[in-house]
Amino acid sequence: LLPDLSLLLPCCRAKEIKTKLGTLLQKPDSTIDFIIPYPEKPEKPPKAQKPSPEEALQWRDSLEKLLQNPYGLASFRSFLRSEFSEENAEFWVACEDYKKTKSPVKMAEKAKKIYEEFIQTEAPKEVNIDHFTKAVTMKNLVEPSPTTFDMAQKRIFALMEKDSLPRFVRSEFYHELIK
């Protein structure tokens, strides 16, 4: 039904465009798509102050400290973007935002969006989690709570800690910060 865009565009963009086109051409799964609107504008990130070299040096040993620092998170995301692997950090950030949600209606909205963007098979920014974690997460989505994505978020954190953080620490992005 959809044209093979991979012949016209690089593979990553083609998949993204094909997914978006497919979504537009589909009928909504249920009336929930009409009841739960998607936010119009993404929130603007806070202005981040550049850390001292000493503070940035601490990030080598603590992904948590890196992700908690707005400048560190922005730098890490830029690095991941350069490697075409930013979905992990985006998922982690989305989960952190989700956990702060108080309203059950907003929580359901955010859970649906996170699932569609990061968890479901062939999601535009699908994160790499095992089948068991995906099954537990999907079961948790039946009744969204602040802990719905905890297992998946922990798996992605461990993946970033083991793979992405060491590459970031060796990168030019990081070396500019510790000068």
PDB file of C-alpha atoms in Angstrom:
ATOM      1  CA  LEU A   1       0.000   0.000   0.000  1.00  0.00           C
ATOM      2  CA  LEU A   2       2.810   2.449   0.887  1.00  0.00           C
ATOM      3  CA  PRO A   3       5.538   3.243  -1.654  1.00  0.00           C
ATOM      4  CA  ASP A   4       9.050   1.957  -0.989  1.00  0.00           C
ATOM      5  CA  LEU A   5      10.595   5.184   0.273  1.00  0.00           C
ATOM      6  CA  SER A   6      13.890   3.517   1.101  1.00  0.00           C
ATOM      7  CA  LEU A   7      14.909   3.980  -2.519  1.00  0.00           C
ATOM      8  CA  LEU A   8      14.471   7.729  -2.251  1.00  0.00           C
ATOM      9  CA  LEU A   9      15.656   8.506   1.284  1.00  0.00           C
ATOM     10  CA  PRO A  10      18.206   7.201   3.777  1.00  0.00           C
ATOM     11  CA  CYS A  11      16.894   4.161   5.656  1.00  0.00           C
ATOM     12  CA  CYS A  12      16.210   5.870   8.986  1.00  0.00           C
ATOM     13  CA  ARG A  13      14.153   8.704   7.480  1.00  0.00           C
ATOM     14  CA  ALA A  14      12.322   6.283   5.198  1.00  0.00           C
ATOM     15  CA  LYS A  15      11.203   4.153   8.150  1.00  0.00           C
ATOM     16  CA  GLU A  16      10.090   7.239  10.056  1.00  0.00           C
ATOM     17  CA  ILE A  17       8.151   8.667   7.106  1.00  0.00           C
ATOM     18  CA  LYS A  18       6.629   5.300   6.242  1.00  0.00           C
ATOM     19  CA  THR A  19       5.490   4.877   9.848  1.00  0.00           C
ATOM     20  CA  LYS A  20       3.944   8.347   9.906  1.00  0.00           C
ATOM     21  CA  LEU A  21       2.192   7.785   6.585  1.00  0.00           C
ATOM     22  CA  GLY A  22       0.910   4.427   7.769  1.00  0.00           C
ATOM     23  CA  THR A  23      -0.429   6.024  10.943  1.00  0.00           C
ATOM     24  CA  LEU A  24      -2.202   8.747   8.971  1.00  0.00           C
ATOM     25  CA  LEU A  25      -3.810   6.229   6.624  1.00  0.00           C
ATOM     26  CA  GLN A  26      -5.115   4.006   9.427  1.00  0.00           C
ATOM     27  CA  LYS A  27      -8.460   4.476  11.092  1.00  0.00           C
ATOM     28  CA  PRO A  28      -8.230   5.046  14.847  1.00  0.00           C
ATOM     29  CA  ASP A  29      -8.186   1.819  16.859  1.00  0.00           C
ATOM     30  CA  SER A  30     -10.915   3.157  19.093  1.00  0.00           C
ATOM     31  CA  THR A  31     -12.620   6.302  20.219  1.00  0.00           C
ATOM     32  CA  ILE A  32      -9.829   6.806  22.754  1.00  0.00           C
ATOM     33  CA  ASP A  33      -7.847   8.517  19.989  1.00  0.00           C
ATOM     34  CA  PHE A  34     -10.552  11.178  19.894  1.00  0.00           C
ATOM     35  CA  ILE A  35     -10.886  11.455  23.663  1.00  0.00           C
ATOM     36  CA  ILE A  36      -7.169  11.675  24.503  1.00  0.00           C
ATOM     37  CA  PRO A  37      -5.598  14.493  22.505  1.00  0.00           C
ATOM     38  CA  TYR A  38      -1.884  14.742  21.939  1.00  0.00           C
ATOM     39  CA  PRO A  39      -0.140  17.856  23.251  1.00  0.00           C
ATOM     40  CA  GLU A  40       0.133  20.593  20.647  1.00  0.00           C
ATOM     41  CA  LYS A  41       3.618  21.825  21.504  1.00  0.00           C
ATOM     42  CA  PRO A  42       6.489  20.016  23.199  1.00  0.00           C
ATOM     43  CA  GLU A  43       7.725  21.621  26.392  1.00  0.00           C
ATOM     44  CA  LYS A  44      10.791  23.818  26.055  1.00  0.00           C
ATOM     45  CA  PRO A  45      13.816  22.462  27.891  1.00  0.00           C
ATOM     46  CA  PRO A  46      15.149  24.616  30.730  1.00  0.00           C
ATOM     47  CA  LYS A  47      18.165  26.814  30.070  1.00  0.00           C
ATOM     48  CA  ALA A  48      21.165  24.812  31.177  1.00  0.00           C
ATOM     49  CA  GLN A  49      24.292  26.280  32.728  1.00  0.00           C
ATOM     50  CA  LYS A  50      27.590  24.793  31.581  1.00  0.00           C
ATOM     51  CA  PRO A  51      29.081  22.685  34.367  1.00  0.00           C
ATOM     52  CA  SER A  52      32.569  23.085  35.750  1.00  0.00           C
ATOM     53  CA  PRO A  53      35.150  20.625  34.390  1.00  0.00           C
ATOM     54  CA  GLU A  54      35.189  19.006  37.844  1.00  0.00           C
ATOM     55  CA  GLU A  55      31.443  18.433  37.752  1.00  0.00           C
ATOM     56  CA  ALA A  56      31.611  17.048  34.209  1.00  0.00           C
ATOM     57  CA  LEU A  57      34.399  14.677  35.282  1.00  0.00           C
ATOM     58  CA  GLN A  58      31.969  13.049  37.752  1.00  0.00           C
ATOM     59  CA  TRP A  59      29.782  11.960  34.828  1.00  0.00           C
ATOM     60  CA  ARG A  60      32.387   9.367  33.787  1.00  0.00           C
ATOM     61  CA  ASP A  61      31.361   7.241  36.744  1.00  0.00           C
ATOM     62  CA  SER A  62      27.682   8.135  37.093  1.00  0.00           C
ATOM     63  CA  LEU A  63      25.126   8.094  34.319  1.00  0.00           C
ATOM     64  CA  GLU A  64      22.581   9.161  36.913  1.00  0.00           C
ATOM     65  CA  LYS A  65      24.511  12.391  37.667  1.00  0.00           C
ATOM     66  CA  LEU A  66      24.875  13.016  33.931  1.00  0.00           C
ATOM     67  CA  LEU A  67      21.136  12.574  33.282  1.00  0.00           C
ATOM     68  CA  GLN A  68      20.147  14.699  36.298  1.00  0.00           C
ATOM     69  CA  ASN A  69      22.218  17.658  35.053  1.00  0.00           C
ATOM     70  CA  PRO A  70      20.313  19.618  32.356  1.00  0.00           C
ATOM     71  CA  TYR A  71      23.528  20.526  30.505  1.00  0.00           C
ATOM     72  CA  GLY A  72      24.861  16.981  30.818  1.00  0.00           C
ATOM     73  CA  LEU A  73      21.592  15.538  29.522  1.00  0.00           C
ATOM     74  CA  ALA A  74      21.569  17.958  26.575  1.00  0.00           C
ATOM     75  CA  SER A  75      25.207  17.109  25.750  1.00  0.00           C
ATOM     76  CA  PHE A  76      24.557  13.371  26.052  1.00  0.00           C
ATOM     77  CA  ARG A  77      21.479  13.636  23.818  1.00  0.00           C
ATOM     78  CA  SER A  78      23.478  15.583  21.206  1.00  0.00           C
ATOM     79  CA  PHE A  79      26.107  12.871  21.281  1.00  0.00           C
ATOM     80  CA  LEU A  80      23.496  10.122  20.919  1.00  0.00           C
ATOM     81  CA  ARG A  81      21.876  12.054  18.065  1.00  0.00           C
ATOM     82  CA  SER A  82      25.242  12.071  16.290  1.00  0.00           C
ATOM     83  CA  GLU A  83      25.255   8.264  16.625  1.00  0.00           C
ATOM     84  CA  PHE A  84      21.601   7.934  15.575  1.00  0.00           C
ATOM     85  CA  SER A  85      20.718   6.357  18.940  1.00  0.00           C
ATOM     86  CA  GLU A  86      18.953   9.118  20.844  1.00  0.00           C
ATOM     87  CA  GLU A  87      15.762   7.098  21.427  1.00  0.00           C
ATOM     88  CA  ASN A  88      17.142   5.614  24.660  1.00  0.00           C
ATOM     89  CA  ALA A  89      17.717   8.998  26.308  1.00  0.00           C
ATOM     90  CA  GLU A  90      14.402  10.282  24.961  1.00  0.00           C
ATOM     91  CA  PHE A  91      12.612   7.270  26.432  1.00  0.00           C
ATOM     92  CA  TRP A  92      14.352   7.756  29.793  1.00  0.00           C
ATOM     93  CA  VAL A  93      13.338  11.447  29.847  1.00  0.00           C
ATOM     94  CA  ALA A  94       9.742  10.593  28.854  1.00  0.00           C
ATOM     95  CA  CYS A  95       9.573   8.071  31.717  1.00  0.00           C
ATOM     96  CA  GLU A  96      10.892  10.614  34.212  1.00  0.00           C
ATOM     97  CA  ASP A  97       8.267  13.121  33.062  1.00  0.00           C
ATOM     98  CA  TYR A  98       5.577  10.421  33.200  1.00  0.00           C
ATOM     99  CA  LYS A  99       6.416   9.530  36.827  1.00  0.00           C
ATOM    100  CA  LYS A 100       5.776  13.159  37.873  1.00  0.00           C
ATOM    101  CA  THR A 101       2.253  13.108  36.420  1.00  0.00           C
ATOM    102  CA  LYS A 102      -0.503  13.320  39.046  1.00  0.00           C
ATOM    103  CA  SER A 103      -3.711  13.341  36.998  1.00  0.00           C
ATOM    104  CA  PRO A 104      -4.945   9.858  35.997  1.00  0.00           C
ATOM    105  CA  VAL A 105      -6.214  11.262  32.684  1.00  0.00           C
ATOM    106  CA  LYS A 106      -2.850  12.868  31.880  1.00  0.00           C
ATOM    107  CA  MET A 107      -1.082   9.707  33.014  1.00  0.00           C
ATOM    108  CA  ALA A 108      -3.178   7.635  30.581  1.00  0.00           C
ATOM    109  CA  GLU A 109      -2.405  10.141  27.782  1.00  0.00           C
ATOM    110  CA  LYS A 110       1.323  10.008  28.445  1.00  0.00           C
ATOM    111  CA  ALA A 111       1.373   6.224  28.839  1.00  0.00           C
ATOM    112  CA  LYS A 112      -0.328   5.811  25.464  1.00  0.00           C
ATOM    113  CA  LYS A 113       2.103   8.215  23.820  1.00  0.00           C
ATOM    114  CA  ILE A 114       5.184   6.544  25.363  1.00  0.00           C
ATOM    115  CA  TYR A 115       3.915   3.129  24.311  1.00  0.00           C
ATOM    116  CA  GLU A 116       3.252   4.234  20.731  1.00  0.00           C
ATOM    117  CA  GLU A 117       6.515   6.133  20.377  1.00  0.00           C
ATOM    118  CA  PHE A 118       8.959   3.781  22.123  1.00  0.00           C
ATOM    119  CA  ILE A 119       7.547   0.363  23.076  1.00  0.00           C
ATOM    120  CA  GLN A 120       5.226  -1.036  20.429  1.00  0.00           C
ATOM    121  CA  THR A 121       6.745  -3.125  17.649  1.00  0.00           C
ATOM    122  CA  GLU A 122       7.891  -0.896  14.778  1.00  0.00           C
ATOM    123  CA  ALA A 123       7.435   2.243  16.918  1.00  0.00           C
ATOM    124  CA  PRO A 124       9.108   5.314  15.374  1.00  0.00           C
ATOM    125  CA  LYS A 125      11.686   5.405  18.205  1.00  0.00           C
ATOM    126  CA  GLU A 126      11.468   1.805  19.382  1.00  0.00           C
ATOM    127  CA  VAL A 127      13.820   1.047  22.255  1.00  0.00           C
ATOM    128  CA  ASN A 128      15.617  -2.257  22.519  1.00  0.00           C
ATOM    129  CA  ILE A 129      13.977  -4.191  25.353  1.00  0.00           C
ATOM    130  CA  ASP A 130      13.522  -7.931  25.724  1.00  0.00           C
ATOM    131  CA  HIS A 131      10.163  -9.652  25.215  1.00  0.00           C
ATOM    132  CA  PHE A 132       9.622 -10.263  28.934  1.00  0.00           C
ATOM    133  CA  THR A 133      10.133  -6.564  29.772  1.00  0.00           C
ATOM    134  CA  LYS A 134       7.842  -5.563  26.919  1.00  0.00           C
ATOM    135  CA  ALA A 135       5.157  -8.001  28.134  1.00  0.00           C
ATOM    136  CA  VAL A 136       5.354  -6.696  31.723  1.00  0.00           C
ATOM    137  CA  THR A 137       5.156  -3.107  30.462  1.00  0.00           C
ATOM    138  CA  MET A 138       2.133  -3.893  28.287  1.00  0.00           C
ATOM    139  CA  LYS A 139       0.425  -5.581  31.248  1.00  0.00           C
ATOM    140  CA  ASN A 140       1.141  -2.472  33.360  1.00  0.00           C
ATOM    141  CA  LEU A 141      -0.510  -0.277  30.710  1.00  0.00           C
ATOM    142  CA  VAL A 142      -3.919  -1.784  31.538  1.00  0.00           C
ATOM    143  CA  GLU A 143      -3.959   0.360  34.676  1.00  0.00           C
ATOM    144  CA  PRO A 144      -1.309   3.088  34.299  1.00  0.00           C
ATOM    145  CA  SER A 145       0.526   4.020  37.478  1.00  0.00           C
ATOM    146  CA  PRO A 146       3.778   5.894  38.212  1.00  0.00           C
ATOM    147  CA  THR A 147       5.611   2.536  38.019  1.00  0.00           C
ATOM    148  CA  THR A 148       4.197   1.427  34.635  1.00  0.00           C
ATOM    149  CA  PHE A 149       7.495   1.856  32.769  1.00  0.00           C
ATOM    150  CA  ASP A 150       9.934   1.163  35.636  1.00  0.00           C
ATOM    151  CA  MET A 151      11.244  -2.171  34.366  1.00  0.00           C
ATOM    152  CA  ALA A 152      11.722  -0.920  30.809  1.00  0.00           C
ATOM    153  CA  GLN A 153      13.318   2.304  32.042  1.00  0.00           C
ATOM    154  CA  LYS A 154      15.778   0.350  34.206  1.00  0.00           C
ATOM    155  CA  ARG A 155      16.712  -1.872  31.239  1.00  0.00           C
ATOM    156  CA  ILE A 156      17.337   1.153  29.022  1.00  0.00           C
ATOM    157  CA  PHE A 157      19.315   2.901  31.780  1.00  0.00           C
ATOM    158  CA  ALA A 158      21.535  -0.196  32.115  1.00  0.00           C
ATOM    159  CA  LEU A 159      22.012  -0.302  28.342  1.00  0.00           C
ATOM    160  CA  MET A 160      23.031   3.382  28.235  1.00  0.00           C
ATOM    161  CA  GLU A 161      25.314   2.908  31.235  1.00  0.00           C
ATOM    162  CA  LYS A 162      27.068  -0.087  29.680  1.00  0.00           C
ATOM    163  CA  ASP A 163      27.229   1.026  26.028  1.00  0.00           C
ATOM    164  CA  SER A 164      26.494   4.722  25.464  1.00  0.00           C
ATOM    165  CA  LEU A 165      28.194   6.298  28.487  1.00  0.00           C
ATOM    166  CA  PRO A 166      31.661   4.814  27.753  1.00  0.00           C
ATOM    167  CA  ARG A 167      31.436   6.027  24.130  1.00  0.00           C
ATOM    168  CA  PHE A 168      30.279   9.464  25.305  1.00  0.00           C
ATOM    169  CA  VAL A 169      33.208   9.724  27.739  1.00  0.00           C
ATOM    170  CA  ARG A 170      35.609   9.001  24.857  1.00  0.00           C
ATOM    171  CA  SER A 171      33.881  11.514  22.557  1.00  0.00           C
ATOM    172  CA  GLU A 172      34.832  15.035  21.553  1.00  0.00           C
ATOM    173  CA  PHE A 173      31.528  16.220  23.097  1.00  0.00           C
ATOM    174  CA  TYR A 174      32.739  15.158  26.533  1.00  0.00           C
ATOM    175  CA  HIS A 175      36.355  16.230  26.120  1.00  0.00           C
ATOM    176  CA  GLU A 176      35.199  19.779  25.336  1.00  0.00           C
ATOM    177  CA  LEU A 177      33.349  19.837  28.671  1.00  0.00           C
ATOM    178  CA  ILE A 178      36.288  18.762  30.816  1.00  0.00           C
ATOM    179  CA  LYS A 179      38.794  21.222  29.349  1.00  0.00           C
TER     180      LYS A 179
END
